[in-house]
Amino acid sequence: MNRQQGVGLDRLYRHHRDKLVRFIGRHIQADRAPDIVQQLFARLAAKGHHADLAIVAPDAYLRQAALNIIRDEARHDSRRSANLHVCADDVPLLASDPIAALEARDILARLEATVARLEPRTREIFLAHRIDGFSYGEIAARTGLSVKTVEKHMSLAIAYVARHLAV
């Protein structure tokens, strides 16, 4: 990289960093936002987008690039966590009452079967929120959906699970 290109990338970074951190912080955990910005500019440096003139609309370009990184990480996290499924039969239940332990195991098996029957996208969103602890905003950023759509999927999932687990 020559000196002129480095100055352009540095100026782009200084001018857009704070706005990008705030923007990204609205889509994922705020403490991860600076890392995403750093990763974004590292990718730009590697690709050679160094001159301000090479990017026609820097705000839009950088925001879209940041969202792409967030989605890439979400896909990577999703693939990595696919191996973490634990069968309900393998979970030890500590209870002094063997009947209560069997009932709890039965409820877990019914819950697992019910969740497995959800539509794939609805199941993904339900598990991301209820098991992984992601907020609706984080799920929206990871899936590329709107927060309203994530809310709709959660409502459908909760209603479905409640209907099928009602005793």
Coordinates of C-alpha atoms in Angstrom, one line a residue:
M1 CA 0.0 0.0 0.0
N2 CA 1.4 3.4 -0.9
R3 CA 1.4 6.4 1.4
Q4 CA -1.5 8.1 -0.5
Q5 CA -3.8 5.1 -0.2
G6 CA -3.1 4.7 3.5
V7 CA -4.1 8.3 4.1
G8 CA -7.4 7.8 2.3
L9 CA -8.3 4.7 4.4
D10 CA -7.2 6.4 7.6
R11 CA -9.4 9.4 6.8
L12 CA -12.3 7.1 6.0
Y13 CA -11.8 5.3 9.3
R14 CA -11.6 8.4 11.4
H15 CA -14.6 10.0 9.8
H16 CA -16.9 6.9 9.9
R17 CA -15.8 4.9 12.9
D18 CA -18.0 6.4 15.6
K19 CA -21.1 6.4 13.4
L20 CA -20.4 2.7 12.5
V21 CA -20.0 1.7 16.1
R22 CA -23.3 3.3 17.0
F23 CA -25.0 1.7 14.0
I24 CA -23.6 -1.8 14.6
G25 CA -24.4 -1.4 18.3
R26 CA -28.1 -1.2 17.4
H27 CA -27.9 -4.6 15.7
I28 CA -25.7 -6.7 18.0
Q29 CA -24.2 -6.5 21.5
A30 CA -22.7 -3.0 21.7
D31 CA -19.4 -4.2 23.2
R32 CA -18.8 -6.2 20.0
A33 CA -19.3 -3.2 17.7
P34 CA -15.7 -1.9 17.7
D35 CA -14.5 -5.3 16.8
I36 CA -16.8 -5.4 13.8
V37 CA -15.6 -2.0 12.7
Q38 CA -12.0 -3.1 13.0
Q39 CA -12.7 -6.2 11.0
L40 CA -14.5 -4.2 8.3
F41 CA -11.6 -1.8 7.8
A42 CA -9.1 -4.7 7.9
R43 CA -11.1 -6.3 5.0
L44 CA -11.1 -3.0 3.2
A45 CA -7.3 -2.7 3.6
A46 CA -6.8 -6.2 2.3
K47 CA -9.1 -5.6 -0.7
G48 CA -7.4 -2.3 -1.6
H49 CA -10.4 0.1 -1.2
H50 CA -8.1 2.8 0.0
A51 CA -9.0 6.0 -1.9
D52 CA -12.1 7.9 -0.8
L53 CA -13.1 8.2 -4.5
A54 CA -13.2 4.4 -4.9
I55 CA -16.4 4.3 -2.7
V56 CA -19.1 6.4 -4.1
A57 CA -21.4 6.4 -1.1
P58 CA -19.2 5.6 1.9
D59 CA -22.0 5.7 4.6
A60 CA -24.2 3.2 2.7
Y61 CA -21.3 1.0 1.6
L62 CA -19.8 0.8 5.1
R63 CA -23.1 0.1 6.8
Q64 CA -23.9 -2.7 4.3
A65 CA -20.4 -4.1 4.7
A66 CA -20.9 -4.1 8.4
L67 CA -24.2 -5.9 8.1
N68 CA -22.6 -8.5 5.9
I69 CA -20.0 -9.2 8.5
I70 CA -22.7 -9.5 11.2
R71 CA -24.5 -12.0 9.0
D72 CA -21.3 -14.0 8.2
E73 CA -20.6 -14.3 11.9
A74 CA -24.2 -15.3 12.6
R75 CA -24.0 -18.1 10.0
H76 CA -20.6 -19.2 11.4
D77 CA -22.0 -19.2 15.0
S78 CA -25.1 -21.2 13.8
R79 CA -22.9 -23.9 12.1
R80 CA -20.7 -24.1 15.2
S81 CA -23.7 -24.5 17.6
A82 CA -25.4 -27.2 15.5
N83 CA -23.2 -29.7 17.2
L84 CA -24.2 -28.6 20.7
H85 CA -27.6 -30.3 20.7
V86 CA -28.1 -32.6 23.7
C87 CA -30.7 -35.3 23.8
A88 CA -33.2 -34.9 26.6
D89 CA -32.4 -38.5 27.7
D90 CA -28.8 -37.6 28.2
V91 CA -29.6 -34.7 30.6
P92 CA -29.2 -35.9 34.2
L93 CA -32.2 -34.7 36.4
L94 CA -31.4 -34.3 40.0
A95 CA -34.5 -35.0 42.1
S96 CA -35.2 -37.0 45.1
D97 CA -38.6 -38.1 43.7
P98 CA -38.1 -40.5 40.8
I99 CA -41.7 -39.9 39.6
A100 CA -41.0 -36.1 39.4
A101 CA -37.8 -36.9 37.5
L102 CA -39.7 -39.1 35.0
E103 CA -42.4 -36.4 34.5
A104 CA -39.8 -33.7 34.0
R105 CA -38.0 -36.0 31.4
D106 CA -41.4 -36.6 29.7
I107 CA -42.1 -32.8 29.5
L108 CA -38.6 -32.2 28.1
A109 CA -39.2 -34.9 25.4
R110 CA -42.6 -33.4 24.5
L111 CA -41.1 -29.9 24.4
E112 CA -38.3 -31.1 22.1
A113 CA -40.7 -32.9 19.8
T114 CA -43.0 -29.8 19.7
V115 CA -40.2 -27.4 18.9
A116 CA -38.9 -29.8 16.2
R117 CA -42.3 -29.5 14.4
L118 CA -42.0 -25.7 14.1
E119 CA -41.2 -24.2 10.7
P120 CA -37.4 -24.1 10.4
R121 CA -37.1 -20.2 10.4
T122 CA -39.6 -20.0 13.4
R123 CA -37.7 -22.7 15.3
E124 CA -34.4 -21.0 14.6
I125 CA -35.7 -17.7 16.0
F126 CA -37.4 -19.3 19.0
L127 CA -34.2 -21.2 20.0
A128 CA -32.0 -18.2 19.4
H129 CA -34.1 -16.1 21.8
R130 CA -35.2 -18.7 24.4
I131 CA -32.0 -20.9 24.5
D132 CA -29.2 -18.7 23.2
G133 CA -30.5 -15.5 24.9
F134 CA -30.3 -13.3 21.8
S135 CA -32.5 -10.2 21.8
Y136 CA -35.0 -9.6 18.9
G137 CA -32.7 -7.0 17.5
E138 CA -29.7 -9.3 17.5
I139 CA -31.8 -12.1 15.9
A140 CA -33.0 -9.6 13.2
A141 CA -29.5 -8.6 12.4
R142 CA -28.3 -12.2 12.3
T143 CA -31.1 -13.4 10.0
G144 CA -31.6 -10.3 7.9
L145 CA -35.2 -10.0 9.0
S146 CA -36.9 -7.0 10.6
V147 CA -37.5 -6.9 14.3
K148 CA -41.3 -7.0 13.6
T149 CA -40.9 -10.2 11.7
V150 CA -38.8 -11.7 14.5
E151 CA -41.6 -10.8 16.9
K152 CA -44.2 -12.4 14.6
H153 CA -42.2 -15.7 14.5
M154 CA -41.8 -15.6 18.3
S155 CA -45.5 -15.1 18.8
L156 CA -46.3 -18.0 16.4
A157 CA -43.7 -20.3 18.2
I158 CA -45.0 -19.4 21.7
A159 CA -48.6 -20.0 20.7
Y160 CA -47.7 -23.3 19.0
V161 CA -45.7 -24.6 21.9
A162 CA -48.4 -23.5 24.4
R163 CA -51.1 -25.2 22.3
H164 CA -49.2 -28.5 22.0
L165 CA -48.0 -28.7 25.6
A166 CA -51.2 -27.8 27.3
V167 CA -52.2 -30.6 29.7

